[in-house]
C-alpha positions as semicolon CSV with decimal commas, in nm:
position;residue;x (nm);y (nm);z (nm)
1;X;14,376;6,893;10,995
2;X;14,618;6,637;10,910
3;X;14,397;6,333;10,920
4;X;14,155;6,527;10,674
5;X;14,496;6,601;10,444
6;X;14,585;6,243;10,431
7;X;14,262;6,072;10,411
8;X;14,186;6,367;10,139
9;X;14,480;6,198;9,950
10;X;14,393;5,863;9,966
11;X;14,072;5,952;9,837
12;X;14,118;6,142;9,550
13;X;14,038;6,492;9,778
14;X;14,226;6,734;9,878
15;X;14,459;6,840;9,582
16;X;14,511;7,190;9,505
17;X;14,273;7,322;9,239
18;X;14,405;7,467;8,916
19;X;14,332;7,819;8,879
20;X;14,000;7,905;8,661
21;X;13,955;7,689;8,305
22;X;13,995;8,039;8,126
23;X;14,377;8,011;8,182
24;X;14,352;7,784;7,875
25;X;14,247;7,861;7,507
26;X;13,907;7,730;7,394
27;X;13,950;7,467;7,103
28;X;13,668;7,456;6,852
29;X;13,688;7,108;6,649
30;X;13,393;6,880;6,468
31;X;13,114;7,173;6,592
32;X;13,232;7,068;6,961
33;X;13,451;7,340;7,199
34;X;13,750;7,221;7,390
35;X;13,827;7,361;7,694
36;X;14,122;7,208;7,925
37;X;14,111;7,246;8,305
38;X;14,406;7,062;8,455
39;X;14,412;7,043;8,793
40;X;14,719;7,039;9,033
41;X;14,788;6,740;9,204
42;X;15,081;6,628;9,459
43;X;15,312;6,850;9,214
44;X;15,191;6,704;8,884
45;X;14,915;6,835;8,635
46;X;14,624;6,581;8,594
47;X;14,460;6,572;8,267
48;X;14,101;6,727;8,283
49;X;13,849;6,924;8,048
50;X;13,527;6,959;7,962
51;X;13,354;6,933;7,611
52;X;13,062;7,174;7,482
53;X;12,826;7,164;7,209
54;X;12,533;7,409;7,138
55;X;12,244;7,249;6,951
56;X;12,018;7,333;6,678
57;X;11,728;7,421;6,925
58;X;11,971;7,626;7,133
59;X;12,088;7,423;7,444
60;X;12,405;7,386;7,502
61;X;12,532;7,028;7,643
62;X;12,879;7,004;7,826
63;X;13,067;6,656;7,912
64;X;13,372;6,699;8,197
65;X;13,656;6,435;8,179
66;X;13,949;6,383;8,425
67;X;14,187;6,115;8,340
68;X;14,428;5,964;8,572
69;X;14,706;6,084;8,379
70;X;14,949;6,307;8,593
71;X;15,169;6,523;8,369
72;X;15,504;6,703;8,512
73;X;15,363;7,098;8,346
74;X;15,066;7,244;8,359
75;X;15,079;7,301;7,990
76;X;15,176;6,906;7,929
77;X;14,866;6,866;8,041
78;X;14,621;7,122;7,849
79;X;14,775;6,961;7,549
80;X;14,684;6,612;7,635
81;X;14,348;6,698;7,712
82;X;14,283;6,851;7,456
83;X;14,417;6,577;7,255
84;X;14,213;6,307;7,477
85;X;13,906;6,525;7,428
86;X;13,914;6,469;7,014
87;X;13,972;6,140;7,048
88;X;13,626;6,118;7,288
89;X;13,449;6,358;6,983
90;X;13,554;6,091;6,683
91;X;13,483;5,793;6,904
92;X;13,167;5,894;7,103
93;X;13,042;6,222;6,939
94;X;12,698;6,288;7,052
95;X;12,666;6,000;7,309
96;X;12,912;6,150;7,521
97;X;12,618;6,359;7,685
98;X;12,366;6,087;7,668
């Protein structure tokens, strides 16, 4: 339905998902895995990914992030997520899944 496309839009719904996170290499850095998800959007990439960490008594804690960001390649914007997701690790570490 048109009205559901356009409202969708406005919204932030309605943009194409990216195919499955696997499409893009695992990162391991600081004990924390990297994984970036972009998602296509009205042509662009937008920066996404999620962050993982397994702890000592075995459960295993994940933080998503999507940024605003809107890159013009789908690999453009693995790289910045990945790049955004370090920066969350050395500022936040931990309290990212608090």
């Amino acid at each position: 339905m048109v009205f559901g496309k356009l409202f969708g839009g406005l919204f932030g719904g309605g943009g194409d998902k990216a195919p499955a996170a696997s499409r893009h290499q695992t990162q391991e850095y600081k004990g924390y895995l990297i994984t970036p998800a972009p998602t296509s959007r009205d042509g662009q990439w937008q920066v996404a990914g999620s962050i993982a960490r397994t702890f000592d008594d075995g459960d295993t804690r994940t933080h998503d992030f999507i940024r605003a960001d809107l890159m013009p390649s789908e690999e453009q914007a693995a790289e910045f997520a990945a790049r955004k997701a370090r920066q969350i690790i050395d500022e936040q570490g931990d309290r990212m899944f608090g």
